[in-house]
Amino acid sequence: MKKSDLITIIENINEALYITALNENMEMDHFTEVNKAACEQLGYSRAEFLTLSPMDIIDPNYLQVLAYGKEKEEFLEGKKVTVESYHVSKYGKQIPVEVSSRLITLSENRQYVLSTVRDITTRKKTEKLLETTLQQFHSLFNYNPDIIFMLDSIGKFSNINTAGEKKIKYSLQELMNMRYEDLVFPEDLEKTIKEFRQVIQGNTTQFEVIVFTKDHQMLNLDITAVPVVIQRKISGVIGIARDITLVKETARNLKENEQRYRSLFDYNIDAILSFDLDGNFQYMNQATELLSGYTTKELIGNSFLPIVVTEEKEKIYDRFSKVKEGKPQQYETIITNKQGERVYLHITAIPIYVDQKITGIHCIAKDITEKKAIEAKIHHMAFHDYLTGLPNQRLFYKDMKEKIKKSQKGNNTFSLLFLDLDRFKFVNDYLGHNLGDLLLQQVSLRLKETVEENGKVYRYGGDEFIILIHESTETASLKLAEKLIKRVSAPYNLEEFEAVVTASIGVSFYPTHGEDVNTLIKKADNAMYHAKRQGKNNYQQYNDNIQTITNNNLKMETLLHRALERDEFLLVYQPQIDIKTNTICGVEALVRWNSKEQGMVSPGEFITIAEETGLIVPIGEWVLKTACLQNKKWQDMGLPPMVISVNISIRQFYHSNFVEKLTTILQESKLEPRYLQLEITESIAMDAEAAVNILRTITHLGVQIAIDDFGKGYSSLNYLKQFPINHLKIDQSFVKDIYSDKGIISTIITLGHNLNLKVIAEGVEKCEQWDLLATSGCDILQGYYISKPLNREDLPAFITTYYYKPSS
């Protein structure tokens, strides 16, 4: 072969070819020949190449190639050595190359290096891409929050990521010895096996399954599984499992909550409604239809305002606007149902939030029509006299406070007329209580008709009435008093019996005779007593010269002052019966006065004077001390422990050292406080705040409290709720007329029980009264039918021998 042919062959070799001479030290010296491919690869001409050495084209970072190691030894032995390096082109571009070199010896024993250089740029890019892809896969595998697992063709675990280990609680080493079936919830196993077979057959599948963790917890997983294909052969399964346990639980809770909501909404006995922001009905339950009388079809899409009564529309609109601002509201209102009836409602209105935005309003409407009727009845009872229907003493004090306040601002005047019937006690005793009550009703009617619009008539108590005359002159007020005297004194037809009573009236004027209610009442009362001393059946205007106490009252007052010193008071005890057990549960201590001058004096005669003079305080203290000592003595005798009730007057109750005296008496008598009950009247509510504080102190001692004469005209549900009391004591006037007042008595008993109070009825004189009270749910009875008040010596025998079986 010709040399020229050899050169032609070298020039046509596709790979770059370099021949490099070596010096005496076996170091590369310079290129002696390069082919065309080498020139094209680096951009040098052949002439330029022949001026260069390999060191000029090799990247400086790769100059150590062939300098050390095994490759150098093999090279020197004449073996081909292949290394990767980077060559730098004429224009500075780095080119990744694979260099295969061999040491050759030519003529004259000269040694050269024959190198072929392959551009591996494409391969390097592929390798880098593969490396990046692998790194991305490893990142996706290891750092994915979802579970990624791999199974072989028979379902055995071959790999799992870190998230999977944490979720399932098994390590990779533990799972390598397990199959997927070992983790699957039994009820899901058949489905899971079917899905696995689908993937092994080359299909991608997605399904939900429940698996067990190592600590036996259940996980809900949403799995996407794909076949692993290597060289067109399915070798296993790779799956991505998303933990949907919380999603499932949330969905389940959401469904349960929705069902609860629907149950609450649809089956609620109260009306539940939804409105849009314009106030139009959007939804209503069946209770709403029953309450309103309208069907859902009639109301949906329409405004609620047309069914609201006129006087409530403005208030309701204002409340609705506040709810739209995100402020829940509770209030009462009135609607008119389809039948035209007024229905009273208690409304709870709350905004509906969707994505933190108010989209409508929910309302719960409770029908309180019946409650309002009961409240109105109780309110009427609290402010009106049960017999005459007139405003009572409590309403009088309320009106007077407002009247005085208004008069002070306007510099107005008004007058009080205190009226007392002169012969009522005689008529009442002679004709009986039924006709006495009828007389009071007719007197009340005449008073109202006479006063008309000029004032207001109140039944103050018993046969006493107060007339509040609005802005009026002195002359006009006295003229009205005279007219009332004449009107009252006209004969009355009481069930075919003609009766005549007269009235005495005392008159006081605001502000001439006083600027507070108590002063005005006292002076009108004094003027009324002066009218009685003047022969009754007349009126008197108060003046400073009026004698407020008669000579008899003065004498009795003097004797009362001496009564305590003379030890003239004594106590008698009236038993109280527990209806359920038919046993004696307590006694009421009643004071009696055995005067050396006047003999046995009725409490009705001396108690009032004692109240007026303040003597009621020391007398009440004596009663309280004597009752406690006696009850302790009975207990020491071996009698069953029982509660002893003692009446406490207003003056005694509000006395500055009352609680201190009570505490001392309990300590000295050694009676346990729970065996003492104080009976107070409803009139203490005139100063409710002070009364509550005193009562709380008393109950803190352990002493029981009873409201005496309940329903007599000063009842207040509000005060009953405030006062810490244990018993309500129905006024005996109701018991006496139980046949006509049974409804009132039932109401009082129900009221007492609703307040967790026991109810006592006093004045039980007949078997029929016992039976009716028992069937009405009364707890305790007291009266002559059981026993008259007994002295201390007779009571023990009565207690130990008492047994009575009522007719019912």
mmCIF file of C-alpha atoms in Angstrom, residues 551-769:
data_model
loop_
_atom_site.group_PDB
_atom_site.id
_atom_site.type_symbol
_atom_site.label_atom_id
_atom_site.label_comp_id
_atom_site.label_asym_id
_atom_site.label_seq_id
_atom_site.Cartn_x
_atom_site.Cartn_y
_atom_site.Cartn_z
ATOM 1 C CA ASN A 551 -107.576 57.148 124.387
ATOM 2 C CA ASN A 552 -108.158 53.393 124.311
ATOM 3 C CA ASN A 553 -105.132 52.933 122.081
ATOM 4 C CA LEU A 554 -103.067 55.078 124.429
ATOM 5 C CA LYS A 555 -104.132 52.942 127.377
ATOM 6 C CA MET A 556 -103.391 49.720 125.503
ATOM 7 C CA GLU A 557 -100.023 51.094 124.451
ATOM 8 C CA THR A 558 -99.194 51.797 128.094
ATOM 9 C CA LEU A 559 -100.253 48.298 129.113
ATOM 10 C CA LEU A 560 -98.219 46.797 126.253
ATOM 11 C CA HIS A 561 -95.102 48.541 127.571
ATOM 12 C CA ARG A 562 -95.631 46.775 130.910
ATOM 13 C CA ALA A 563 -96.663 43.406 129.459
ATOM 14 C CA LEU A 564 -93.129 42.147 128.840
ATOM 15 C CA GLU A 565 -91.983 43.209 132.300
ATOM 16 C CA ARG A 566 -94.986 41.439 133.846
ATOM 17 C CA ASP A 567 -94.443 38.291 131.791
ATOM 18 C CA GLU A 568 -97.995 38.533 130.434
ATOM 19 C CA PHE A 569 -97.264 37.067 126.991
ATOM 20 C CA LEU A 570 -97.528 33.374 126.251
ATOM 21 C CA LEU A 571 -97.182 31.152 123.215
ATOM 22 C CA VAL A 572 -99.543 28.534 121.811
ATOM 23 C CA TYR A 573 -98.564 26.115 119.072
ATOM 24 C CA GLN A 574 -100.635 25.018 116.075
ATOM 25 C CA PRO A 575 -99.522 21.737 114.450
ATOM 26 C CA GLN A 576 -98.705 21.454 110.744
ATOM 27 C CA ILE A 577 -99.313 18.194 108.839
ATOM 28 C CA ASP A 578 -97.264 16.760 105.955
ATOM 29 C CA ILE A 579 -99.985 15.537 103.551
ATOM 30 C CA LYS A 580 -97.873 12.780 101.988
ATOM 31 C CA THR A 581 -96.854 11.143 105.277
ATOM 32 C CA ASN A 582 -99.892 12.272 107.320
ATOM 33 C CA THR A 583 -97.510 13.151 110.163
ATOM 34 C CA ILE A 584 -96.786 16.304 112.120
ATOM 35 C CA CYS A 585 -93.832 18.064 110.523
ATOM 36 C CA GLY A 586 -93.874 21.336 112.455
ATOM 37 C CA VAL A 587 -95.772 23.857 114.543
ATOM 38 C CA GLU A 588 -96.463 27.566 114.288
ATOM 39 C CA ALA A 589 -95.805 29.588 117.434
ATOM 40 C CA LEU A 590 -98.637 32.108 118.042
ATOM 41 C CA VAL A 591 -98.388 34.894 120.622
ATOM 42 C CA ARG A 592 -101.184 35.607 123.128
ATOM 43 C CA TRP A 593 -101.526 38.443 125.677
ATOM 44 C CA ASN A 594 -103.125 37.700 129.027
ATOM 45 C CA SER A 595 -103.409 41.222 130.461
ATOM 46 C CA LYS A 596 -103.947 41.539 134.214
ATOM 47 C CA GLU A 597 -106.214 44.562 133.581
ATOM 48 C CA GLN A 598 -108.053 43.512 130.396
ATOM 49 C CA GLY A 599 -107.786 39.735 130.449
ATOM 50 C CA MET A 600 -107.041 37.788 127.271
ATOM 51 C CA VAL A 601 -106.521 40.340 124.479
ATOM 52 C CA SER A 602 -106.926 39.277 120.857
ATOM 53 C CA PRO A 603 -103.752 39.572 118.735
ATOM 54 C CA GLY A 604 -105.821 41.566 116.251
ATOM 55 C CA GLU A 605 -106.228 44.266 118.901
ATOM 56 C CA PHE A 606 -102.690 44.633 120.192
ATOM 57 C CA ILE A 607 -100.459 43.607 117.263
ATOM 58 C CA THR A 608 -101.376 46.693 115.189
ATOM 59 C CA ILE A 609 -100.604 49.004 118.122
ATOM 60 C CA ALA A 610 -97.379 47.141 118.760
ATOM 61 C CA GLU A 611 -96.454 47.629 115.095
ATOM 62 C CA GLU A 612 -97.272 51.350 115.174
ATOM 63 C CA THR A 613 -95.378 51.994 118.416
ATOM 64 C CA GLY A 614 -92.388 49.806 117.698
ATOM 65 C CA LEU A 615 -93.131 47.512 120.644
ATOM 66 C CA ILE A 616 -93.428 44.705 118.128
ATOM 67 C CA VAL A 617 -89.600 44.506 118.099
ATOM 68 C CA PRO A 618 -89.082 43.479 121.777
ATOM 69 C CA ILE A 619 -92.284 41.399 121.716
ATOM 70 C CA GLY A 620 -91.093 39.622 118.547
ATOM 71 C CA GLU A 621 -87.697 39.001 120.115
ATOM 72 C CA TRP A 622 -89.387 37.421 123.157
ATOM 73 C CA VAL A 623 -91.543 35.215 120.906
ATOM 74 C CA LEU A 624 -88.506 34.107 118.876
ATOM 75 C CA LYS A 625 -86.427 33.264 121.959
ATOM 76 C CA THR A 626 -89.282 31.470 123.752
ATOM 77 C CA ALA A 627 -90.136 29.400 120.644
ATOM 78 C CA CYS A 628 -86.509 28.281 120.127
ATOM 79 C CA LEU A 629 -86.060 27.322 123.784
ATOM 80 C CA GLN A 630 -89.345 25.395 123.773
ATOM 81 C CA ASN A 631 -88.524 23.487 120.575
ATOM 82 C CA LYS A 632 -85.119 22.478 121.987
ATOM 83 C CA LYS A 633 -86.809 21.388 125.207
ATOM 84 C CA TRP A 634 -89.240 19.169 123.247
ATOM 85 C CA GLN A 635 -86.324 17.591 121.423
ATOM 86 C CA ASP A 636 -84.542 16.952 124.722
ATOM 87 C CA MET A 637 -87.735 15.256 125.950
ATOM 88 C CA GLY A 638 -87.400 12.766 123.094
ATOM 89 C CA LEU A 639 -89.986 14.176 120.668
ATOM 90 C CA PRO A 640 -89.123 13.822 116.976
ATOM 91 C CA PRO A 641 -87.276 16.973 115.782
ATOM 92 C CA MET A 642 -89.619 19.353 113.967
ATOM 93 C CA VAL A 643 -89.606 22.868 112.549
ATOM 94 C CA ILE A 644 -91.105 25.654 114.617
ATOM 95 C CA SER A 645 -92.425 28.661 112.651
ATOM 96 C CA VAL A 646 -92.328 32.181 114.069
ATOM 97 C CA ASN A 647 -93.965 35.246 112.503
ATOM 98 C CA ILE A 648 -91.610 38.189 111.966
ATOM 99 C CA SER A 649 -93.042 41.684 111.536
ATOM 100 C CA ILE A 650 -91.672 44.205 109.056
ATOM 101 C CA ARG A 651 -90.359 46.465 111.811
ATOM 102 C CA GLN A 652 -88.617 43.558 113.492
ATOM 103 C CA PHE A 653 -87.251 42.269 110.163
ATOM 104 C CA TYR A 654 -85.720 45.622 109.242
ATOM 105 C CA HIS A 655 -84.454 46.383 112.743
ATOM 106 C CA SER A 656 -80.734 47.108 112.665
ATOM 107 C CA ASN A 657 -79.703 44.245 114.984
ATOM 108 C CA PHE A 658 -82.290 41.620 113.968
ATOM 109 C CA VAL A 659 -79.792 39.141 112.469
ATOM 110 C CA GLU A 660 -77.439 39.626 115.417
ATOM 111 C CA LYS A 661 -80.290 38.933 117.878
ATOM 112 C CA LEU A 662 -81.359 35.874 115.851
ATOM 113 C CA THR A 663 -77.829 34.462 115.942
ATOM 114 C CA THR A 664 -77.573 35.007 119.706
ATOM 115 C CA ILE A 665 -80.942 33.311 120.339
ATOM 116 C CA LEU A 666 -79.916 30.251 118.326
ATOM 117 C CA GLN A 667 -76.633 30.010 120.199
ATOM 118 C CA GLU A 668 -78.226 30.414 123.626
ATOM 119 C CA SER A 669 -81.088 27.998 122.945
ATOM 120 C CA LYS A 670 -78.729 25.476 121.272
ATOM 121 C CA LEU A 671 -81.462 24.819 118.689
ATOM 122 C CA GLU A 672 -80.143 23.720 115.310
ATOM 123 C CA PRO A 673 -81.025 26.506 112.817
ATOM 124 C CA ARG A 674 -82.719 24.034 110.437
ATOM 125 C CA TYR A 675 -85.501 23.508 112.995
ATOM 126 C CA LEU A 676 -86.464 27.211 112.914
ATOM 127 C CA GLN A 677 -88.584 28.834 110.200
ATOM 128 C CA LEU A 678 -89.290 32.553 110.018
ATOM 129 C CA GLU A 679 -92.598 33.595 108.458
ATOM 130 C CA ILE A 680 -92.466 36.941 106.727
ATOM 131 C CA THR A 681 -95.155 38.761 104.772
ATOM 132 C CA GLU A 682 -94.921 39.804 101.144
ATOM 133 C CA SER A 683 -94.839 43.453 102.201
ATOM 134 C CA ILE A 684 -91.095 43.230 102.869
ATOM 135 C CA ALA A 685 -90.730 43.439 99.082
ATOM 136 C CA MET A 686 -91.273 47.199 99.296
ATOM 137 C CA ASP A 687 -87.527 47.382 99.879
ATOM 138 C CA ALA A 688 -86.536 44.340 97.873
ATOM 139 C CA GLU A 689 -82.785 44.978 97.742
ATOM 140 C CA ALA A 690 -82.435 45.272 101.526
ATOM 141 C CA ALA A 691 -84.775 42.325 102.047
ATOM 142 C CA VAL A 692 -82.718 40.059 99.790
ATOM 143 C CA ASN A 693 -79.509 40.881 101.685
ATOM 144 C CA ILE A 694 -81.115 40.173 105.069
ATOM 145 C CA LEU A 695 -82.759 36.955 103.869
ATOM 146 C CA ARG A 696 -79.498 35.660 102.410
ATOM 147 C CA THR A 697 -77.752 36.273 105.732
ATOM 148 C CA ILE A 698 -80.526 34.414 107.573
ATOM 149 C CA THR A 699 -80.492 31.418 105.212
ATOM 150 C CA HIS A 700 -76.702 31.342 105.477
ATOM 151 C CA LEU A 701 -77.245 30.638 109.176
ATOM 152 C CA GLY A 702 -79.343 27.620 108.143
ATOM 153 C CA VAL A 703 -82.721 29.086 109.145
ATOM 154 C CA GLN A 704 -85.690 28.431 106.817
ATOM 155 C CA ILE A 705 -87.878 31.188 105.358
ATOM 156 C CA ALA A 706 -91.607 31.109 104.515
ATOM 157 C CA ILE A 707 -93.720 33.754 102.785
ATOM 158 C CA ASP A 708 -96.879 34.133 104.898
ATOM 159 C CA ASP A 709 -100.331 35.149 103.601
ATOM 160 C CA PHE A 710 -99.209 34.608 100.021
ATOM 161 C CA GLY A 711 -101.592 35.965 97.399
ATOM 162 C CA LYS A 712 -103.152 38.507 99.700
ATOM 163 C CA GLY A 713 -102.235 41.344 97.431
ATOM 164 C CA TYR A 714 -98.488 41.852 97.282
ATOM 165 C CA SER A 715 -97.356 38.870 95.279
ATOM 166 C CA SER A 716 -94.456 39.222 92.879
ATOM 167 C CA LEU A 717 -92.944 36.425 90.856
ATOM 168 C CA ASN A 718 -89.820 38.527 90.455
ATOM 169 C CA TYR A 719 -89.341 38.846 94.212
ATOM 170 C CA LEU A 720 -90.057 35.166 94.766
ATOM 171 C CA LYS A 721 -87.250 34.346 92.361
ATOM 172 C CA GLN A 722 -84.894 36.722 94.180
ATOM 173 C CA PHE A 723 -85.764 35.782 97.759
ATOM 174 C CA PRO A 724 -84.026 32.683 99.184
ATOM 175 C CA ILE A 725 -87.212 31.120 100.605
ATOM 176 C CA ASN A 726 -88.290 27.553 101.364
ATOM 177 C CA HIS A 727 -92.087 27.711 101.710
ATOM 178 C CA LEU A 728 -95.109 29.582 100.374
ATOM 179 C CA LYS A 729 -97.995 29.870 102.823
ATOM 180 C CA ILE A 730 -101.356 30.320 101.068
ATOM 181 C CA ASP A 731 -103.479 32.976 102.736
ATOM 182 C CA GLN A 732 -106.342 31.392 104.653
ATOM 183 C CA SER A 733 -108.902 33.522 102.801
ATOM 184 C CA PHE A 734 -108.225 31.368 99.703
ATOM 185 C CA VAL A 735 -108.613 28.175 101.709
ATOM 186 C CA LYS A 736 -111.884 29.412 103.159
ATOM 187 C CA ASP A 737 -113.267 29.961 99.648
ATOM 188 C CA ILE A 738 -111.464 27.031 98.080
ATOM 189 C CA TYR A 739 -114.575 25.991 96.145
ATOM 190 C CA SER A 740 -114.566 29.233 94.170
ATOM 191 C CA ASP A 741 -110.812 29.892 94.357
ATOM 192 C CA LYS A 742 -109.561 26.402 93.489
ATOM 193 C CA GLY A 743 -108.014 27.664 90.271
ATOM 194 C CA ILE A 744 -106.094 30.367 92.108
ATOM 195 C CA ILE A 745 -104.908 27.882 94.736
ATOM 196 C CA SER A 746 -103.762 25.435 92.012
ATOM 197 C CA THR A 747 -101.888 28.257 90.297
ATOM 198 C CA ILE A 748 -100.141 29.222 93.539
ATOM 199 C CA ILE A 749 -99.201 25.593 94.279
ATOM 200 C CA THR A 750 -97.877 25.106 90.732
ATOM 201 C CA LEU A 751 -95.952 28.377 90.987
ATOM 202 C CA GLY A 752 -94.443 27.294 94.300
ATOM 203 C CA HIS A 753 -93.403 23.893 92.982
ATOM 204 C CA ASN A 754 -91.911 25.427 89.833
ATOM 205 C CA LEU A 755 -89.761 27.545 92.171
ATOM 206 C CA ASN A 756 -88.806 24.402 94.135
ATOM 207 C CA LEU A 757 -90.761 25.606 97.175
ATOM 208 C CA LYS A 758 -93.051 23.654 99.462
ATOM 209 C CA VAL A 759 -96.572 25.067 99.827
ATOM 210 C CA ILE A 760 -98.413 25.381 103.145
ATOM 211 C CA ALA A 761 -102.154 26.011 103.413
ATOM 212 C CA GLU A 762 -103.437 27.523 106.666
ATOM 213 C CA GLY A 763 -107.010 27.865 107.878
ATOM 214 C CA VAL A 764 -108.049 24.284 107.015
ATOM 215 C CA GLU A 765 -111.329 23.841 108.873
ATOM 216 C CA LYS A 766 -113.154 21.162 106.846
ATOM 217 C CA CYS A 767 -112.461 17.689 105.514
ATOM 218 C CA GLU A 768 -113.417 18.850 102.009
ATOM 219 C CA GLN A 769 -110.760 21.545 102.158
#
